[in-house]
mmCIF file of C-alpha atoms and ligand atoms in Angstrom:
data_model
loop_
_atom_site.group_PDB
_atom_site.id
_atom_site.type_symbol
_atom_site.label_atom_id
_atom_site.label_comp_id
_atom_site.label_asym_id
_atom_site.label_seq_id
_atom_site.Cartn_x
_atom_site.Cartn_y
_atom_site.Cartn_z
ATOM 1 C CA UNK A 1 0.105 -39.259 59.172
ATOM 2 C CA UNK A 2 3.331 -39.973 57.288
ATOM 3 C CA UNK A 3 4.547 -36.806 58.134
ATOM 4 C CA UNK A 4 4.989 -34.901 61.388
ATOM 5 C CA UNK A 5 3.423 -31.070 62.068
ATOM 6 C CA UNK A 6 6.328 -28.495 60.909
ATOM 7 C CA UNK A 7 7.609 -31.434 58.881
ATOM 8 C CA UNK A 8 5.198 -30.172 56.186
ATOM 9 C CA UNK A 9 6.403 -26.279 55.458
ATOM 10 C CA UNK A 10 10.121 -27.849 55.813
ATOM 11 C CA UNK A 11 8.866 -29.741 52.241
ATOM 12 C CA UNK A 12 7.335 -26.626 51.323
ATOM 13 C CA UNK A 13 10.522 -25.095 51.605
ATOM 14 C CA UNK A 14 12.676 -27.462 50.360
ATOM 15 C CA UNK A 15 10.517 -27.913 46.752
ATOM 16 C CA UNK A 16 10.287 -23.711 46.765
ATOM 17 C CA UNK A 17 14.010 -23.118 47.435
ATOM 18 C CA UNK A 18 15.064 -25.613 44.755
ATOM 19 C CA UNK A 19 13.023 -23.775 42.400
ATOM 20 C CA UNK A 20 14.155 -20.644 43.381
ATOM 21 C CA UNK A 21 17.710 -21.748 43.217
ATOM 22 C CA UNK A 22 17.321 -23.977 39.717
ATOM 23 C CA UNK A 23 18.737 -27.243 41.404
ATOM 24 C CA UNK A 24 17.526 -30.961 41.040
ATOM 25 C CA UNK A 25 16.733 -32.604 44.628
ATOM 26 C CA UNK A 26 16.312 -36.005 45.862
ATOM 27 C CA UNK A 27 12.513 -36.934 46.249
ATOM 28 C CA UNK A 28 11.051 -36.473 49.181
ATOM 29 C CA UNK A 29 9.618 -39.708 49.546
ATOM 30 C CA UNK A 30 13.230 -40.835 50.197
ATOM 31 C CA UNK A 31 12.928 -39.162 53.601
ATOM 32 C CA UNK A 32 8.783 -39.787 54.035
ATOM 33 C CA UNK A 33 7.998 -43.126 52.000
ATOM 34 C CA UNK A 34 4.937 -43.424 53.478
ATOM 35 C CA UNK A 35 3.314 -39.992 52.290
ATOM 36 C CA UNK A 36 0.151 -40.925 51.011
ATOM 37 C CA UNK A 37 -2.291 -39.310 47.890
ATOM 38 C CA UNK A 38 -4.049 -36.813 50.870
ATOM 39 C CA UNK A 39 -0.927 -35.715 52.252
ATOM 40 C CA UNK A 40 0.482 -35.162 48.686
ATOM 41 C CA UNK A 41 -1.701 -33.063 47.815
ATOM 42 C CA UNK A 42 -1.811 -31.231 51.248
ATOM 43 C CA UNK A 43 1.374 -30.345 50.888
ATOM 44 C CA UNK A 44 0.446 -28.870 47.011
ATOM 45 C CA UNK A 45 -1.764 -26.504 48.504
ATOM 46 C CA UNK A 46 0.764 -25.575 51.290
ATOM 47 C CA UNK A 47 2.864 -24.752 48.583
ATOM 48 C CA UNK A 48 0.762 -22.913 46.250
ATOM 49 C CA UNK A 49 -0.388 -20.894 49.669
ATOM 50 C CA UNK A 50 3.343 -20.009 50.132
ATOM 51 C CA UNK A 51 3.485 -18.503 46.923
ATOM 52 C CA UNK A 52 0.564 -16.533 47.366
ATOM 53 C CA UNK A 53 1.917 -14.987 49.983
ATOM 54 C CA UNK A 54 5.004 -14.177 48.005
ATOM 55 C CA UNK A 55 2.908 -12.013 46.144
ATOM 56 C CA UNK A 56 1.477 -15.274 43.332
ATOM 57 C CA UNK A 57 -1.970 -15.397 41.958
ATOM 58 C CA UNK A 58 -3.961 -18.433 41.383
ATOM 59 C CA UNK A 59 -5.212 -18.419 37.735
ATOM 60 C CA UNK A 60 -6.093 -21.922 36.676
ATOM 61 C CA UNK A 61 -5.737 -25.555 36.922
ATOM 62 C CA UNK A 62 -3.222 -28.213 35.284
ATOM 63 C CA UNK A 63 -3.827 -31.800 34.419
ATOM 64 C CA UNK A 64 -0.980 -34.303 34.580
ATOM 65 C CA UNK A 65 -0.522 -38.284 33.745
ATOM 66 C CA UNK A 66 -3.412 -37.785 31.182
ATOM 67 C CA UNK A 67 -2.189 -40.719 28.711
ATOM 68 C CA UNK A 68 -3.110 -44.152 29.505
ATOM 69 C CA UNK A 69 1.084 -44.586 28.551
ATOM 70 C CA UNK A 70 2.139 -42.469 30.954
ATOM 71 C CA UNK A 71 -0.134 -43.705 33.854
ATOM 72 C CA UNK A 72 1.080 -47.214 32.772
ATOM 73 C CA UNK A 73 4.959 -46.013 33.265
ATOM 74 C CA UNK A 74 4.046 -44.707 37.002
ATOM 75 C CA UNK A 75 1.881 -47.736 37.662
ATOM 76 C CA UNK A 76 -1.491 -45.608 38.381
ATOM 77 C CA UNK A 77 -4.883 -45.902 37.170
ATOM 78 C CA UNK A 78 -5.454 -41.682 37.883
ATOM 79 C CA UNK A 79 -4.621 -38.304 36.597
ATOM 80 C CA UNK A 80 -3.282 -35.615 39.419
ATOM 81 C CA UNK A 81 -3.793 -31.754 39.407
ATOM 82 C CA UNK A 82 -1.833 -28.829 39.367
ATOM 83 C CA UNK A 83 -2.540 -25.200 39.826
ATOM 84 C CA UNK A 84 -1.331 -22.370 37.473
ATOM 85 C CA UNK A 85 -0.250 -18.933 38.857
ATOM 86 C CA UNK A 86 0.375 -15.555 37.316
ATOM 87 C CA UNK A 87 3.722 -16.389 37.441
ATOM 88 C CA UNK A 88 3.922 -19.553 35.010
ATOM 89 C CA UNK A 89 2.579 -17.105 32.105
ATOM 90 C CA UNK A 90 4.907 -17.280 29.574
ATOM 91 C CA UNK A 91 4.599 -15.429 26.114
ATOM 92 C CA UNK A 92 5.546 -16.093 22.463
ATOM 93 C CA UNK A 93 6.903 -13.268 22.002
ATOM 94 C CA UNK A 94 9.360 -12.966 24.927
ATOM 95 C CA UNK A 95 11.703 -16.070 24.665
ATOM 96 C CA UNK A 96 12.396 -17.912 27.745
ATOM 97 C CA UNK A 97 15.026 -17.627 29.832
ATOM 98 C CA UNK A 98 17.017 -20.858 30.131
ATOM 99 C CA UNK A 99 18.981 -20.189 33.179
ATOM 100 C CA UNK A 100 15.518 -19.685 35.505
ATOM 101 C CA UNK A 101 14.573 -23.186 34.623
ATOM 102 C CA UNK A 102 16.575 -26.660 35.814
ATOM 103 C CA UNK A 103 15.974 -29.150 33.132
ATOM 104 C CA UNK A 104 12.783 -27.916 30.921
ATOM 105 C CA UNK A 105 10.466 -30.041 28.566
ATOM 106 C CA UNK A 106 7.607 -28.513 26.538
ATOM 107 C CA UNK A 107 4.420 -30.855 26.318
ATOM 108 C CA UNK A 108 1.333 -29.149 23.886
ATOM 109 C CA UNK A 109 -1.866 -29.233 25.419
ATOM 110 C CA UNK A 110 -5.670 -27.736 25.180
ATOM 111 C CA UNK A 111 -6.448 -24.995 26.917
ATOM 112 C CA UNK A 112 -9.527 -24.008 28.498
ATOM 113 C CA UNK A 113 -10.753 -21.062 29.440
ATOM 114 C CA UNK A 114 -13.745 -21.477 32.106
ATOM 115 C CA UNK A 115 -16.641 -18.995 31.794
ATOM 116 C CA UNK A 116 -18.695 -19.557 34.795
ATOM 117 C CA UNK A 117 -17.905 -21.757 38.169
ATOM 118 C CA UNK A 118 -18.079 -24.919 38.288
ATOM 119 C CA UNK A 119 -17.985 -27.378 41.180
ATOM 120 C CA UNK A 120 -19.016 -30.393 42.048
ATOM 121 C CA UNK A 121 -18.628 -34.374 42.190
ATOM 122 C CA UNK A 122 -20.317 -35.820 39.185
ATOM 123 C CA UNK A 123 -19.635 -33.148 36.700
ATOM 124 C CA UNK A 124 -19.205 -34.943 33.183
ATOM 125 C CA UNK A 125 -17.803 -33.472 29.836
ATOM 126 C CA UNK A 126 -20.376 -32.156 28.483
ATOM 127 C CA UNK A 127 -20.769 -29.748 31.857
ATOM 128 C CA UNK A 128 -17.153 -28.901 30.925
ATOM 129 C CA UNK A 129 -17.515 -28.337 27.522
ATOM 130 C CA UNK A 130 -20.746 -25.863 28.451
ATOM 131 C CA UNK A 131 -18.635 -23.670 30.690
ATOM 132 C CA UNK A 132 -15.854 -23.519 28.658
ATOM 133 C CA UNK A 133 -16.113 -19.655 26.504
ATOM 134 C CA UNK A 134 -12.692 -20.328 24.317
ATOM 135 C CA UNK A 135 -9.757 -23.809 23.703
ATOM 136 C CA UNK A 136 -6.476 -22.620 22.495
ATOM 137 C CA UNK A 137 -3.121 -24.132 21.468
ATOM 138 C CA UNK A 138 -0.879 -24.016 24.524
ATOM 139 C CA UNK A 139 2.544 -25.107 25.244
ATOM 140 C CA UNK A 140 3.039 -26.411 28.479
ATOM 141 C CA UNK A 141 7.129 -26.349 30.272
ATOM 142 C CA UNK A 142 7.278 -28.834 32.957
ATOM 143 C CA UNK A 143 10.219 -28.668 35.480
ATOM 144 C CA UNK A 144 10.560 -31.055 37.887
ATOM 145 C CA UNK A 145 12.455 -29.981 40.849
ATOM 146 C CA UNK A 146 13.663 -33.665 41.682
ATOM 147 C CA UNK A 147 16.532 -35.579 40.394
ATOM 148 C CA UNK A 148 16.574 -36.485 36.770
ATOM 149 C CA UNK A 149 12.316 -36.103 36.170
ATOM 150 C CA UNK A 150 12.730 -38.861 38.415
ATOM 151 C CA UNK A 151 9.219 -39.925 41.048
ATOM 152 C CA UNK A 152 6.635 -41.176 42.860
ATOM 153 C CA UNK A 153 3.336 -39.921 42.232
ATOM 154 C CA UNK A 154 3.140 -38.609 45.395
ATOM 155 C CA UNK A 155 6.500 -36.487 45.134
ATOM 156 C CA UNK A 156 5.222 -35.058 41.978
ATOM 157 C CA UNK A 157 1.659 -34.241 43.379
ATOM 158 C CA UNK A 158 3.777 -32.352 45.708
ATOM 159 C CA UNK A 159 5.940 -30.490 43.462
ATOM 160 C CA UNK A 160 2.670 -29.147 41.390
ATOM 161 C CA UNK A 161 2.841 -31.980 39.050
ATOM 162 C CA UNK A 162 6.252 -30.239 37.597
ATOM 163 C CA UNK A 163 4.765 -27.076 36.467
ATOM 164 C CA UNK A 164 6.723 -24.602 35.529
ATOM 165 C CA UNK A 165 5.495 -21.845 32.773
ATOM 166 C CA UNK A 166 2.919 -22.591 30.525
ATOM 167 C CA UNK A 167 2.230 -20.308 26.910
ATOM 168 C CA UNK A 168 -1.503 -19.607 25.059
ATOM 169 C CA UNK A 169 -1.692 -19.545 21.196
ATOM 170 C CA UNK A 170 -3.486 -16.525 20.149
ATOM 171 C CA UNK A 171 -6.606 -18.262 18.524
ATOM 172 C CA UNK A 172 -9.294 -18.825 21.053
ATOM 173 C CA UNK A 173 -12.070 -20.076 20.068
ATOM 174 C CA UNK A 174 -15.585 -22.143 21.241
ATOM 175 C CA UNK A 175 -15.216 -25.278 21.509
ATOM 176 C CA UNK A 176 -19.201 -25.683 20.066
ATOM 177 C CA UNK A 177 -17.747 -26.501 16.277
ATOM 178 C CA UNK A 178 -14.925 -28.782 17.852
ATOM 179 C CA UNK A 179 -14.438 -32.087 17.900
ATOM 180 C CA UNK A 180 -11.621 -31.978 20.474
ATOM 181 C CA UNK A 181 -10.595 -35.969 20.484
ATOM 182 C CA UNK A 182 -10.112 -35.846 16.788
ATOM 183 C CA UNK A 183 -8.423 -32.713 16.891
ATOM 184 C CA UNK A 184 -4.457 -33.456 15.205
ATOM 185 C CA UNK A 185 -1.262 -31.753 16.765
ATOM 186 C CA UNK A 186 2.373 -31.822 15.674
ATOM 187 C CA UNK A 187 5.091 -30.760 17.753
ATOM 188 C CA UNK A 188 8.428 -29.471 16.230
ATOM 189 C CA UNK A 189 12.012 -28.667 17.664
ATOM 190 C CA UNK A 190 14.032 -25.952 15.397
ATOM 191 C CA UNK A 191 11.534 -26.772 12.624
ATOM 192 C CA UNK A 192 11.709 -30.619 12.742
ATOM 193 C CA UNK A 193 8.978 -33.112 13.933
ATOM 194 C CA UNK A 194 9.501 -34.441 17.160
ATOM 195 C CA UNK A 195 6.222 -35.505 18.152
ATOM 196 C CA UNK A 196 2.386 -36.181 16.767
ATOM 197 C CA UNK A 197 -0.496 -36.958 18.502
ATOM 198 C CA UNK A 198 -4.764 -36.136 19.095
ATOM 199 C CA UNK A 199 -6.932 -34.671 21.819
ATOM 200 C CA UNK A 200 -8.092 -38.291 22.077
ATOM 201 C CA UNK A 201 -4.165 -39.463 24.074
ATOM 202 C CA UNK A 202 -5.869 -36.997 26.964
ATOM 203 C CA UNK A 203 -8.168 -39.679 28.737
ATOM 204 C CA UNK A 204 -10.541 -39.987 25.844
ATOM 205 C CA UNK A 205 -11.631 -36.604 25.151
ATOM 206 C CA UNK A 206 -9.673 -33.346 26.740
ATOM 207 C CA UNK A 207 -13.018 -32.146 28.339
ATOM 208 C CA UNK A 208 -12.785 -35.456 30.037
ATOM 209 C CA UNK A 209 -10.064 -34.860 31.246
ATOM 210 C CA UNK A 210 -11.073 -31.686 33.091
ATOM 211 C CA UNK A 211 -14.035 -33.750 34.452
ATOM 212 C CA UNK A 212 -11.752 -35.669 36.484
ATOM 213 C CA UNK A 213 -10.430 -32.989 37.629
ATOM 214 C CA UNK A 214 -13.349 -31.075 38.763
ATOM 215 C CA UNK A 215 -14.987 -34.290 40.573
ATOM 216 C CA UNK A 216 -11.449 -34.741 42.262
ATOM 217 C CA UNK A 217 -11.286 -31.364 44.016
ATOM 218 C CA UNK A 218 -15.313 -31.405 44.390
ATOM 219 C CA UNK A 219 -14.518 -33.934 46.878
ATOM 220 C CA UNK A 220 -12.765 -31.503 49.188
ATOM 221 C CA UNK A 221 -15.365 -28.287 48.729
ATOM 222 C CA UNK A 222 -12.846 -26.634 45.648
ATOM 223 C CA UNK A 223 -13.897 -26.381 42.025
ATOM 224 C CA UNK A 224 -13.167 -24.499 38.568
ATOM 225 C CA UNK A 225 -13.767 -20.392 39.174
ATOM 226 C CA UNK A 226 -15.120 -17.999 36.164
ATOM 227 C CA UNK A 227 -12.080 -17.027 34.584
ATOM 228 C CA UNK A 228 -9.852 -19.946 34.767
ATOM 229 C CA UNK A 229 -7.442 -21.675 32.911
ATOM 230 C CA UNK A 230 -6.888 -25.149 32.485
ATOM 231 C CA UNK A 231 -4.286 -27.011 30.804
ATOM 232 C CA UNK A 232 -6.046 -30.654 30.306
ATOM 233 C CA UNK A 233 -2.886 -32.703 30.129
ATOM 234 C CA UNK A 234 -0.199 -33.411 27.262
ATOM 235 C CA UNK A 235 -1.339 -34.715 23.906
ATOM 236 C CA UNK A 236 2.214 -36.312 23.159
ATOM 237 C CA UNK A 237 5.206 -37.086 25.323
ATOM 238 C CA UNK A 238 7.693 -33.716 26.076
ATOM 239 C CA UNK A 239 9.926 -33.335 24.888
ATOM 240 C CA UNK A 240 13.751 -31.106 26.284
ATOM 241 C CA UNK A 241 14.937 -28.112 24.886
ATOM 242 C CA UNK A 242 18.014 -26.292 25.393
ATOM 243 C CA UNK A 243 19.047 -22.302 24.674
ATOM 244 C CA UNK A 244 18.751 -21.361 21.124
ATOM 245 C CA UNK A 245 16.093 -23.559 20.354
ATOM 246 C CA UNK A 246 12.544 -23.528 18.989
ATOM 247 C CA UNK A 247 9.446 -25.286 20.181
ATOM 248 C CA UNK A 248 6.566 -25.551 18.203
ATOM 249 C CA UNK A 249 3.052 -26.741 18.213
ATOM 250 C CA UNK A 250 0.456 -26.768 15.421
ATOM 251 C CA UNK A 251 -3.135 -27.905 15.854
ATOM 252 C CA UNK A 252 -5.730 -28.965 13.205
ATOM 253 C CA UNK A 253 -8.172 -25.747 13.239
ATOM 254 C CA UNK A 254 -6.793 -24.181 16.355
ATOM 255 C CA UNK A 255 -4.041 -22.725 15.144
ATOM 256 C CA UNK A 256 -0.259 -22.974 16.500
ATOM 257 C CA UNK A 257 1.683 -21.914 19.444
ATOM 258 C CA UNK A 258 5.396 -21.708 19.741
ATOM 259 C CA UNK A 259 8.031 -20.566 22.031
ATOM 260 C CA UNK A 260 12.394 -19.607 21.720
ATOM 261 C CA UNK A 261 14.376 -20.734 24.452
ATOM 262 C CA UNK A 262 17.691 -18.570 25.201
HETATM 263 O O1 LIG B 1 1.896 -31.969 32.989
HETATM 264 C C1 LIG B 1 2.255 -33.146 33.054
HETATM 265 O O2 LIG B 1 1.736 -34.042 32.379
HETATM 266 C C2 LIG B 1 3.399 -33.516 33.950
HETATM 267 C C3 LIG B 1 2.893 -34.143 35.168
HETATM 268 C C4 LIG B 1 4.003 -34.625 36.024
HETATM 269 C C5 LIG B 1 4.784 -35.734 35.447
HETATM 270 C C6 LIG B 1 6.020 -35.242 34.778
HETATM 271 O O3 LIG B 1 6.681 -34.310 35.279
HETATM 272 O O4 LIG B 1 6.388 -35.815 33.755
HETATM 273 MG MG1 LIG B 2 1.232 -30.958 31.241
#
Protein backbone atom coordinates (compact mmCIF):
# COMPACT_ATOMS: atom_id res chain seq x y z
CA UNK A 1 0.00 0.00 0.00
CA UNK A 2 1.13 3.43 -1.19
CA UNK A 3 -0.89 4.95 1.23
CA UNK A 4 -1.27 4.61 4.99
CA UNK A 5 -4.92 3.83 6.89
CA UNK A 6 -6.51 7.47 7.71
CA UNK A 7 -4.19 8.68 4.96
CA UNK A 8 -7.08 7.78 2.61
CA UNK A 9 -10.28 10.03 3.98
CA UNK A 10 -7.46 12.89 4.47
CA UNK A 11 -7.49 12.62 0.25
CA UNK A 12 -11.06 12.29 0.46
CA UNK A 13 -11.14 15.42 2.13
CA UNK A 14 -8.74 17.27 0.52
CA UNK A 15 -10.36 16.52 -3.31
CA UNK A 16 -14.09 17.28 -1.51
CA UNK A 17 -13.04 20.53 0.21
CA UNK A 18 -11.41 21.88 -2.96
CA UNK A 19 -14.55 21.32 -4.67
CA UNK A 20 -16.52 22.71 -2.18
CA UNK A 21 -14.34 25.72 -1.97
CA UNK A 22 -13.75 26.13 -6.07
CA UNK A 23 -9.82 26.04 -5.72
CA UNK A 24 -7.16 24.22 -7.95
CA UNK A 25 -4.79 21.82 -5.75
CA UNK A 26 -1.56 20.21 -6.28
CA UNK A 27 -1.99 16.43 -7.25
CA UNK A 28 -1.91 14.15 -4.85
CA UNK A 29 0.51 11.98 -6.29
CA UNK A 30 3.01 14.74 -5.38
CA UNK A 31 2.61 13.62 -1.76
CA UNK A 32 1.82 9.58 -2.64
CA UNK A 33 3.73 8.84 -6.05
CA UNK A 34 3.40 5.47 -5.63
CA UNK A 35 -0.57 5.22 -5.53
CA UNK A 36 -1.34 2.62 -7.79
CA UNK A 37 -4.69 1.92 -10.36
CA UNK A 38 -6.46 -0.18 -7.10
CA UNK A 39 -5.82 2.40 -4.68
CA UNK A 40 -7.02 5.09 -7.20
CA UNK A 41 -9.92 3.92 -7.54
CA UNK A 42 -10.37 3.00 -3.79
CA UNK A 43 -10.12 6.21 -2.96
CA UNK A 44 -13.06 7.11 -5.89
CA UNK A 45 -15.40 5.12 -4.07
CA UNK A 46 -14.34 6.61 -0.65
CA UNK A 47 -15.23 9.68 -2.14
CA UNK A 48 -18.38 9.05 -3.85
CA UNK A 49 -19.37 7.24 -0.27
CA UNK A 50 -18.64 10.64 1.40
CA UNK A 51 -21.00 12.28 -0.68
CA UNK A 52 -23.61 9.94 -0.12
CA UNK A 53 -23.57 10.57 3.15
CA UNK A 54 -23.84 14.26 2.52
CA UNK A 55 -27.11 13.54 1.36
CA UNK A 56 -25.76 12.52 -2.85
CA UNK A 57 -27.36 9.87 -4.90
CA UNK A 58 -25.64 7.58 -7.21
CA UNK A 59 -27.35 7.78 -10.66
CA UNK A 60 -24.99 6.56 -13.32
CA UNK A 61 -21.62 5.96 -14.63
CA UNK A 62 -18.97 8.21 -16.62
CA UNK A 63 -16.38 7.15 -19.09
CA UNK A 64 -13.12 9.08 -19.38
CA UNK A 65 -9.79 8.88 -21.75
CA UNK A 66 -12.14 7.32 -24.43
CA UNK A 67 -10.00 8.64 -27.58
CA UNK A 68 -7.08 6.73 -28.62
CA UNK A 69 -5.53 10.76 -28.65
CA UNK A 70 -6.16 11.33 -25.38
CA UNK A 71 -4.91 7.94 -23.95
CA UNK A 72 -1.80 8.62 -26.15
CA UNK A 73 -1.28 12.22 -24.28
CA UNK A 74 -1.46 10.34 -20.68
CA UNK A 75 0.62 7.45 -21.95
CA UNK A 76 -2.19 4.64 -21.18
CA UNK A 77 -3.57 1.95 -23.16
CA UNK A 78 -7.19 2.15 -20.82
CA UNK A 79 -10.27 4.14 -20.26
CA UNK A 80 -11.15 4.95 -16.31
CA UNK A 81 -14.69 5.38 -14.74
CA UNK A 82 -16.54 7.84 -13.03
CA UNK A 83 -19.79 7.87 -11.20
CA UNK A 84 -22.61 10.47 -11.71
CA UNK A 85 -24.73 11.74 -8.74
CA UNK A 86 -27.97 13.64 -8.44
CA UNK A 87 -26.00 16.42 -7.91
CA UNK A 88 -24.02 16.75 -11.37
CA UNK A 89 -27.62 17.16 -13.12
CA UNK A 90 -27.50 20.14 -14.84
CA UNK A 91 -30.40 21.54 -17.10
CA UNK A 92 -30.74 23.57 -20.33
CA UNK A 93 -32.86 25.61 -19.17
CA UNK A 94 -31.24 26.84 -15.92
CA UNK A 95 -27.79 28.34 -16.96
CA UNK A 96 -24.89 27.42 -14.94
CA UNK A 97 -23.47 29.10 -12.39
CA UNK A 98 -19.85 30.05 -13.08
CA UNK A 99 -18.68 30.87 -9.68
CA UNK A 100 -19.56 27.02 -8.26
CA UNK A 101 -17.17 25.67 -10.79
CA UNK A 102 -13.02 26.25 -10.81
CA UNK A 103 -12.00 26.11 -14.37
CA UNK A 104 -14.98 24.31 -16.50
CA UNK A 105 -14.77 22.58 -20.02
CA UNK A 106 -17.82 21.09 -21.78
CA UNK A 107 -17.01 17.75 -23.75
CA UNK A 108 -20.43 16.24 -25.84
CA UNK A 109 -20.98 12.78 -25.30
CA UNK A 110 -23.73 9.77 -25.75
CA UNK A 111 -25.80 9.07 -23.22
CA UNK A 112 -27.22 5.95 -22.14
CA UNK A 113 -29.89 5.18 -20.32
CA UNK A 114 -29.69 1.41 -18.89
CA UNK A 115 -32.99 -0.52 -18.76
CA UNK A 116 -32.22 -3.59 -16.89
CA UNK A 117 -28.87 -4.61 -14.74
CA UNK A 118 -26.14 -5.54 -16.07
CA UNK A 119 -22.98 -7.07 -14.63
CA UNK A 120 -20.44 -9.01 -15.44
CA UNK A 121 -16.80 -9.63 -16.98
CA UNK A 122 -17.18 -10.40 -20.62
CA UNK A 123 -20.10 -8.26 -21.44
CA UNK A 124 -19.60 -7.01 -25.17
CA UNK A 125 -21.52 -4.19 -27.10
CA UNK A 126 -24.05 -5.72 -28.30
CA UNK A 127 -25.12 -6.74 -24.41
CA UNK A 128 -24.88 -2.95 -23.99
CA UNK A 129 -26.67 -1.91 -26.77
CA UNK A 130 -29.66 -4.59 -25.64
CA UNK A 131 -30.03 -2.99 -22.24
CA UNK A 132 -29.86 0.29 -23.28
CA UNK A 133 -34.05 1.73 -23.50
CA UNK A 134 -32.98 5.46 -24.89
CA UNK A 135 -29.12 7.53 -26.26
CA UNK A 136 -29.38 11.20 -26.01
CA UNK A 137 -27.22 14.25 -26.77
CA UNK A 138 -25.46 15.20 -23.55
CA UNK A 139 -23.04 17.77 -22.60
CA UNK A 140 -20.62 16.75 -20.25
CA UNK A 141 -18.59 19.80 -17.70
CA UNK A 142 -15.46 18.39 -16.44
CA UNK A 143 -13.68 20.17 -13.48
CA UNK A 144 -10.66 19.05 -12.37
CA UNK A 145 -9.90 19.94 -8.88
CA UNK A 146 -5.98 19.88 -9.50
CA UNK A 147 -3.73 22.49 -10.78
CA UNK A 148 -4.17 23.64 -14.31
CA UNK A 149 -6.24 20.10 -15.66
CA UNK A 150 -2.93 19.02 -14.83
CA UNK A 151 -2.36 14.65 -13.85
CA UNK A 152 -1.58 11.37 -13.44
CA UNK A 153 -4.07 8.91 -14.21
CA UNK A 154 -4.20 7.89 -10.94
CA UNK A 155 -4.92 11.51 -9.44
CA UNK A 156 -7.70 11.83 -11.84
CA UNK A 157 -9.21 8.29 -11.11
CA UNK A 158 -9.29 9.79 -7.76
CA UNK A 159 -10.90 12.99 -8.38
CA UNK A 160 -13.95 11.10 -10.35
CA UNK A 161 -12.23 11.45 -13.59
CA UNK A 162 -13.02 15.46 -13.28
CA UNK A 163 -16.68 15.25 -13.21
CA UNK A 164 -18.45 17.93 -12.48
CA UNK A 165 -22.23 18.46 -13.94
CA UNK A 166 -23.28 16.78 -16.82
CA UNK A 167 -26.75 17.99 -19.11
CA UNK A 168 -29.33 15.45 -21.29
CA UNK A 169 -30.78 16.70 -24.66
CA UNK A 170 -34.40 16.16 -24.66
CA UNK A 171 -34.57 13.53 -27.56
CA UNK A 172 -34.18 10.05 -26.25
CA UNK A 173 -34.43 7.62 -28.31
CA UNK A 174 -33.50 3.54 -29.03
CA UNK A 175 -30.56 3.05 -30.09
CA UNK A 176 -32.13 -0.11 -32.46
CA UNK A 177 -32.20 2.38 -35.76
CA UNK A 178 -28.66 3.84 -34.74
CA UNK A 179 -25.60 3.50 -36.03
CA UNK A 180 -23.80 5.13 -33.09
CA UNK A 181 -19.97 5.13 -34.60
CA UNK A 182 -21.17 6.94 -37.63
CA UNK A 183 -23.24 9.15 -35.77
CA UNK A 184 -21.75 13.17 -36.62
CA UNK A 185 -21.55 15.88 -33.76
CA UNK A 186 -20.56 19.54 -33.88
CA UNK A 187 -19.79 21.49 -30.97
CA UNK A 188 -20.23 25.35 -30.94
CA UNK A 189 -19.15 28.25 -28.50
CA UNK A 190 -21.56 31.52 -28.79
CA UNK A 191 -22.69 30.08 -32.14
CA UNK A 192 -19.25 29.31 -33.69
CA UNK A 193 -17.66 25.84 -34.40
CA UNK A 194 -15.21 24.84 -32.07
CA UNK A 195 -15.13 21.27 -32.45
CA UNK A 196 -16.39 18.15 -34.85
CA UNK A 197 -16.16 14.74 -34.37
CA UNK A 198 -18.20 10.86 -34.50
CA UNK A 199 -19.32 8.26 -32.01
CA UNK A 200 -16.51 6.28 -33.65
CA UNK A 201 -13.39 8.83 -31.51
CA UNK A 202 -15.16 6.81 -28.32
CA UNK A 203 -13.05 3.47 -28.51
CA UNK A 204 -14.62 2.31 -31.71
CA UNK A 205 -18.19 2.36 -31.08
CA UNK A 206 -19.77 4.30 -27.81
CA UNK A 207 -21.46 0.98 -26.68
CA UNK A 208 -17.92 -0.19 -26.61
CA UNK A 209 -17.05 1.96 -24.66
CA UNK A 210 -19.53 1.12 -21.90
CA UNK A 211 -18.34 -2.53 -22.33
CA UNK A 212 -15.16 -1.65 -20.88
CA UNK A 213 -16.62 -0.25 -18.39
CA UNK A 214 -18.94 -2.86 -17.26
CA UNK A 215 -16.11 -5.73 -17.49
CA UNK A 216 -13.87 -3.26 -15.39
CA UNK A 217 -16.14 -2.97 -12.34
CA UNK A 218 -17.43 -6.75 -12.99
CA UNK A 219 -14.09 -7.52 -11.76
CA UNK A 220 -14.78 -6.21 -8.27
CA UNK A 221 -18.66 -7.65 -7.87
CA UNK A 222 -20.25 -3.88 -9.22
CA UNK A 223 -22.09 -3.45 -12.49
CA UNK A 224 -24.65 -1.11 -14.49
CA UNK A 225 -28.22 -0.92 -12.30
CA UNK A 226 -31.81 -0.50 -14.17
CA UNK A 227 -32.11 3.04 -14.40
CA UNK A 228 -28.71 4.32 -15.00
CA UNK A 229 -26.98 6.77 -16.80
CA UNK A 230 -23.91 6.62 -18.56
CA UNK A 231 -21.94 9.15 -20.23
CA UNK A 232 -19.58 6.90 -22.68
CA UNK A 233 -16.72 9.35 -22.99
CA UNK A 234 -16.13 12.65 -25.15
CA UNK A 235 -16.56 12.54 -28.90
CA UNK A 236 -14.15 15.65 -29.41
CA UNK A 237 -11.66 17.39 -27.17
CA UNK A 238 -13.43 20.14 -24.45
CA UNK A 239 -13.37 22.67 -24.78
CA UNK A 240 -13.45 26.13 -21.69
CA UNK A 241 -16.10 28.40 -21.31
CA UNK A 242 -16.40 31.41 -19.34
CA UNK A 243 -19.74 33.53 -17.96
CA UNK A 244 -21.88 34.76 -20.70
CA UNK A 245 -21.19 32.14 -22.96
CA UNK A 246 -22.96 29.44 -24.96
CA UNK A 247 -22.14 25.80 -25.43
CA UNK A 248 -23.62 23.86 -27.94
CA UNK A 249 -23.85 20.41 -29.29
CA UNK A 250 -25.72 19.07 -32.33
CA UNK A 251 -25.87 15.41 -33.30
CA UNK A 252 -26.79 13.78 -36.68
CA UNK A 253 -30.45 12.31 -35.81
CA UNK A 254 -30.25 12.78 -32.09
CA UNK A 255 -30.94 16.04 -31.85
CA UNK A 256 -28.90 18.91 -29.90
CA UNK A 257 -28.11 19.84 -26.42
CA UNK A 258 -26.85 23.13 -25.20
CA UNK A 259 -26.11 24.94 -22.09
CA UNK A 260 -25.48 29.21 -20.91
CA UNK A 261 -22.85 29.75 -18.57
CA UNK A 262 -23.28 32.97 -16.19
O1 LIG B 1 -14.66 12.80 -19.06
C1 LIG B 1 -13.49 12.83 -19.43
O2 LIG B 1 -13.13 12.40 -20.54
C2 LIG B 1 -12.45 13.45 -18.55
C3 LIG B 1 -11.67 12.40 -17.89
C4 LIG B 1 -10.56 12.99 -17.10
C5 LIG B 1 -9.51 13.64 -17.90
C6 LIG B 1 -9.73 15.12 -17.97
O3 LIG B 1 -10.13 15.75 -16.97
O4 LIG B 1 -9.45 15.69 -19.03
MG1 LIG C 1 -16.38 13.06 -20.28
Amino acid sequence: MAITQGADLEIVEYLLSAEKERREVTKITDKYPNLTFEEAYILQEKLIQQKEQEGARRIGLKLGLTSKAKQEMMGVHEAIYGYLTDDMLAFEWAPLEFNQLIHPKAEPEIAFFIGEDLQGTNVTAADVLSVTQYVAPALEIIDSRYLDFKFTLVDVIADNCSSARFVIGDKWISPANLNLAELGMFMSKNGEVATVGAGAAVLGHPATSVAWAVNKMGEIGKGLRKGDIVLSGAISEAIAFQPGDSILAQFAELGSVSFTCK
